[in-house]
Tab-separated table of C-alpha atoms in Angstrom:
chain	number	residue	atom	x	y	z
A	327	ASP	CA	0.098	0.131	0.006
A	328	GLN	CA	1.517	3.208	-1.448
A	329	GLN	CA	0.948	5.796	0.704
A	330	VAL	CA	3.063	8.689	-0.852
A	331	LYS	CA	2.728	8.282	-4.678
A	332	GLN	CA	4.634	10.221	-7.350
A	333	ASN	CA	3.043	8.996	-10.376
A	334	SER	CA	5.601	10.909	-12.913
A	335	PRO	CA	8.958	8.416	-13.077
A	336	SER	CA	10.631	11.241	-14.993
A	337	LEU	CA	10.211	14.853	-16.323
A	338	SER	CA	12.214	17.168	-18.718
A	339	VAL	CA	12.362	20.678	-18.846
A	340	GLN	CA	14.434	23.509	-20.644
A	341	GLU	CA	16.894	25.358	-18.695
A	342	GLY	CA	15.200	28.591	-17.286
A	343	ARG	CA	11.621	27.178	-17.168
A	344	ILE	CA	9.648	26.051	-14.320
A	345	SER	CA	9.754	22.414	-12.950
A	346	ILE	CA	6.781	21.184	-11.430
A	347	LEU	CA	7.023	18.011	-9.574
A	348	ASN	CA	3.947	16.389	-7.995
A	349	CYS	CA	3.250	14.169	-5.066
A	350	ASP	CA	-0.344	12.237	-3.923
A	351	TYR	CA	-0.811	11.162	-0.515
A	352	THR	CA	-3.507	8.857	1.087
A	353	ASN	CA	-3.155	9.202	4.788
A	354	SER	CA	-5.190	11.794	6.250
A	355	MET	CA	-2.931	11.863	9.537
A	356	PHE	CA	0.367	12.674	7.831
A	357	ASP	CA	1.091	16.550	9.074
A	358	TYR	CA	4.397	17.484	7.609
A	359	PHE	CA	6.078	16.991	4.293
A	360	LEU	CA	9.619	17.134	2.995
A	361	TRP	CA	10.791	17.046	-0.318
A	362	TYR	CA	14.294	15.666	-0.812
A	363	LYS	CA	16.922	16.122	-4.181
A	364	LYS	CA	19.383	12.998	-4.573
A	365	TYR	CA	22.273	12.520	-6.954
A	366	PRO	CA	23.673	9.156	-7.977
A	367	ALA	CA	25.696	7.427	-5.677
A	368	GLU	CA	24.511	9.993	-2.971
A	369	GLY	CA	22.229	10.002	0.241
A	370	PRO	CA	19.146	12.276	-0.153
A	371	THR	CA	19.630	16.031	0.787
A	372	PHE	CA	16.877	17.852	1.937
A	373	LEU	CA	15.237	20.685	-0.089
A	374	ILE	CA	12.283	22.141	1.559
A	375	SER	CA	9.427	21.086	3.816
A	376	ILE	CA	5.820	22.299	4.748
A	377	SER	CA	3.561	21.637	7.783
A	378	SER	CA	0.037	20.867	7.382
A	379	ILE	CA	-1.198	24.310	8.973
A	380	LYS	CA	0.252	26.075	5.715
A	381	ASP	CA	-0.640	25.687	2.056
A	382	LYS	CA	2.352	27.428	0.525
A	383	ASN	CA	6.226	27.525	1.938
A	384	GLU	CA	9.123	29.464	-0.273
A	385	ASP	CA	12.956	28.905	-0.359
A	386	GLY	CA	14.789	30.670	-2.712
A	387	ARG	CA	13.949	29.339	-6.088
A	388	PHE	CA	12.234	26.137	-4.355
A	389	THR	CA	8.345	26.625	-3.255
A	390	VAL	CA	6.092	23.975	-2.016
A	391	PHE	CA	2.228	23.886	-2.466
A	392	LEU	CA	-0.142	21.963	-0.265
A	393	ASN	CA	-3.743	21.052	-1.185
A	394	LYS	CA	-4.845	19.224	2.010
A	395	SER	CA	-8.608	18.863	0.610
A	396	ALA	CA	-7.239	16.983	-2.582
A	397	LYS	CA	-3.993	15.454	-0.624
A	398	HIS	CA	-1.637	16.745	-3.160
A	399	LEU	CA	1.608	18.303	-2.824
A	400	SER	CA	3.696	20.209	-5.570
A	401	LEU	CA	7.501	21.098	-5.628
A	402	HIS	CA	7.868	24.217	-7.970
A	403	ILE	CA	11.701	25.130	-9.239
A	404	VAL	CA	11.970	28.551	-11.237
A	405	PRO	CA	14.177	29.184	-13.011
A	406	SER	CA	15.431	25.876	-13.258
A	407	GLN	CA	19.041	25.132	-13.441
A	408	PRO	CA	21.303	21.876	-15.184
A	409	GLY	CA	22.318	21.373	-11.355
A	410	ASP	CA	19.003	20.585	-10.451
A	411	SER	CA	18.776	17.819	-12.721
A	412	ALA	CA	18.389	14.753	-10.155
A	413	VAL	CA	16.010	12.760	-8.482
A	414	TYR	CA	13.295	14.296	-6.170
A	415	PHE	CA	11.354	12.383	-3.518
A	416	CYS	CA	8.533	13.369	-1.673
A	417	ALA	CA	8.438	12.333	1.947
A	418	ALA	CA	5.190	12.381	4.618
A	419	SER	CA	5.417	12.329	8.150
A	420	ALA	CA	2.272	11.688	10.906
A	421	ARG	CA	2.706	12.923	14.693
A	422	ARG	CA	2.383	9.899	17.184
A	423	ILE	CA	1.824	10.123	20.862
A	424	GLN	CA	4.723	7.356	21.166
A	425	GLY	CA	7.461	6.300	19.163
A	426	ALA	CA	9.254	7.529	16.277
A	427	GLN	CA	7.726	9.478	13.313
A	428	LYS	CA	7.593	7.053	10.657
A	429	LEU	CA	8.821	9.091	7.629
A	430	VAL	CA	7.588	7.763	3.976
A	431	PHE	CA	8.526	8.592	0.821
A	432	GLY	CA	7.331	8.257	-2.469
A	433	GLN	CA	8.870	6.834	-5.634
A	434	GLY	CA	11.200	9.688	-6.630
A	435	THR	CA	10.678	11.703	-10.113
A	436	ARG	CA	14.015	11.891	-12.114
A	437	LEU	CA	14.405	15.546	-13.509
A	438	THR	CA	16.572	16.517	-16.052
A	439	ILE	CA	17.109	20.242	-17.140
A	440	ASN	CA	17.861	20.384	-20.503
A	441	PRO	CA	20.366	23.380	-21.695
B	720	ASP	CA	28.402	20.222	10.375
B	721	VAL	CA	25.716	17.120	10.358
B	722	LYS	CA	27.039	13.966	9.986
B	723	VAL	CA	25.520	10.589	9.410
B	724	THR	CA	28.008	7.994	8.178
B	725	GLN	CA	27.776	4.852	6.495
B	726	SER	CA	30.446	2.341	7.036
B	727	SER	CA	30.819	0.885	3.826
B	728	ARG	CA	30.117	2.876	0.418
B	729	TYR	CA	30.274	-0.569	-1.511
B	730	LEU	CA	29.657	-4.302	-0.551
B	731	VAL	CA	29.852	-7.672	-2.154
B	732	LYS	CA	28.581	-10.670	-0.008
B	733	ARG	CA	28.042	-14.304	-1.258
B	734	THR	CA	24.418	-15.434	-0.840
B	735	GLY	CA	23.421	-16.963	2.786
B	736	GLU	CA	26.267	-14.562	4.161
B	737	LYS	CA	25.211	-12.592	7.724
B	738	VAL	CA	26.069	-9.105	6.723
B	739	PHE	CA	26.208	-6.049	8.987
B	740	LEU	CA	25.579	-2.445	7.777
B	741	GLU	CA	26.644	0.090	10.335
B	742	CYS	CA	25.632	3.656	10.875
B	743	VAL	CA	26.242	6.286	12.951
B	744	GLN	CA	25.128	9.822	13.567
B	745	ASP	CA	26.830	12.527	15.623
B	746	MET	CA	23.913	14.898	15.976
B	747	ASP	CA	21.977	13.233	19.173
B	748	HIS	CA	18.953	12.393	17.521
B	749	GLU	CA	16.488	9.972	18.847
B	750	ASN	CA	15.264	8.917	15.725
B	751	MET	CA	17.475	6.243	13.060
B	752	PHE	CA	15.965	4.787	10.128
B	753	TRP	CA	17.068	2.229	7.312
B	754	TYR	CA	15.956	2.581	4.362
B	755	ARG	CA	16.573	0.635	0.757
B	756	GLN	CA	16.413	2.395	-3.054
B	757	ASP	CA	15.521	0.453	-6.192
B	758	PRO	CA	14.641	1.654	-9.079
B	759	GLY	CA	10.889	2.540	-9.412
B	760	LEU	CA	10.277	1.640	-6.248
B	761	GLY	CA	11.567	4.963	-4.451
B	762	LEU	CA	12.956	4.712	-0.498
B	763	ARG	CA	11.230	1.905	1.060
B	764	LEU	CA	11.075	1.745	5.211
B	765	ILE	CA	12.823	-1.604	6.571
B	766	TYR	CA	13.084	-0.821	10.010
B	767	PHE	CA	13.435	2.389	12.253
B	768	SER	CA	14.226	3.129	15.907
B	769	TYR	CA	13.454	6.252	18.089
B	770	ASP	CA	15.409	5.044	21.237
B	771	VAL	CA	18.262	2.782	22.560
B	772	LYS	CA	16.815	-0.872	22.301
B	773	MET	CA	13.674	0.545	20.716
B	774	LYS	CA	12.907	-0.623	16.992
B	775	GLU	CA	9.936	-0.677	14.869
B	776	LYS	CA	9.470	-2.640	12.033
B	777	GLY	CA	8.777	-0.550	8.588
B	778	ASP	CA	7.073	-1.514	5.426
B	779	ILE	CA	9.562	-4.270	4.551
B	780	PRO	CA	11.313	-5.925	7.075
B	781	GLU	CA	11.218	-9.603	6.003
B	782	GLY	CA	14.840	-10.953	6.283
B	783	TYR	CA	16.430	-7.863	8.007
B	784	SER	CA	16.942	-7.221	11.781
B	785	VAL	CA	18.171	-4.382	13.495
B	786	SER	CA	20.480	-3.512	16.742
B	787	ARG	CA	20.749	-0.293	18.435
B	788	GLU	CA	22.639	-0.319	21.592
B	789	LYS	CA	24.038	3.201	21.704
B	790	LYS	CA	22.132	6.017	20.740
B	791	GLU	CA	24.598	7.463	18.028
B	792	ARG	CA	24.818	3.488	16.127
B	793	PHE	CA	22.104	1.808	14.470
B	794	SER	CA	22.885	-1.397	12.410
B	795	LEU	CA	20.931	-3.434	10.087
B	796	ILE	CA	21.720	-6.870	9.656
B	797	LEU	CA	20.786	-9.506	6.783
B	798	GLU	CA	20.328	-12.652	8.405
B	799	SER	CA	21.013	-14.739	5.456
B	800	ALA	CA	21.551	-12.456	2.308
B	801	SER	CA	19.844	-13.454	-0.847
B	802	THR	CA	20.106	-11.953	-4.418
B	803	ASN	CA	17.180	-10.229	-3.890
B	804	GLN	CA	18.581	-7.863	-1.108
B	805	THR	CA	20.876	-6.583	-3.696
B	806	SER	CA	20.195	-2.580	-3.152
B	807	MET	CA	20.858	0.910	-2.348
B	808	TYR	CA	20.622	1.048	1.503
B	809	LEU	CA	20.651	4.110	3.009
B	810	CYS	CA	20.784	5.141	6.865
B	811	ALA	CA	18.641	8.215	8.163
B	812	SER	CA	17.976	10.219	11.530
B	813	SER	CA	16.381	12.841	13.082
B	814	TYR	CA	14.903	14.694	16.205
B	815	GLN	CA	12.009	12.466	17.621
B	816	THR	CA	9.581	15.229	16.328
B	817	LEU	CA	9.941	15.984	12.771
B	818	ARG	CA	8.268	19.681	12.750
B	819	VAL	CA	8.745	22.860	10.788
B	820	ASP	CA	12.435	23.342	9.888
B	821	THR	CA	13.619	19.922	11.447
B	822	GLU	CA	14.261	17.031	8.675
B	823	ALA	CA	16.003	13.985	8.513
B	824	PHE	CA	19.410	13.811	7.673
B	825	PHE	CA	20.930	11.007	5.205
B	826	GLY	CA	24.435	8.894	5.421
B	827	GLN	CA	25.785	8.263	1.844
B	828	GLY	CA	24.637	4.918	0.927
B	829	THR	CA	26.005	1.485	1.029
B	830	ARG	CA	25.492	-0.414	-2.319
B	831	LEU	CA	25.033	-3.799	-1.637
B	832	THR	CA	25.646	-6.462	-4.154
B	833	VAL	CA	24.635	-10.252	-3.379
B	834	VAL	CA	26.228	-12.908	-5.537
């Protein structure tokens, strides 16, 4: 049962244009969402996060939008740069009364920025 | 500088061997996680832990066990390695409560090949 889904395995965007990566989730208990970027043979690195009490969070070229009613979030990168070419993972977490907060990831989207 | 260190970048093991993957973090984090990454499947959670000697099963625990004897160290054990456990293994750590402006930090990954 895939609780976090990234339905686009790959995305190709021209340099300077906007990249939009999408993520859907099924668990309504998720209250914190994160995006990670991963280069080959390296561990994922954190990009940006959003709490369920907000619908938008911005950090430089990166903006994450959350639509709770649709259980959907998206990452916008503008303008896209060649160094943004990587695999992007969406992740979600639900607060628990006891124990560790489980962090669940999607399948990833491979973003390629073309010159 | 935050650090999660995995003991090996690359490992080659034979079918049936007992395999230990080690992970150490220096951030005094309560939570530690083990994931595996496979093409098209994203990051799947194997086991996680929120305290010394505490562990919880993730989504794919079969064939694996874990050990957390000290707060900074979380070991993943493949009791009897099989070829379908060939994968990239990623360790992560975080504070117990994931909230705004916190995230999970990842190690560089261990590429395990079982022959």
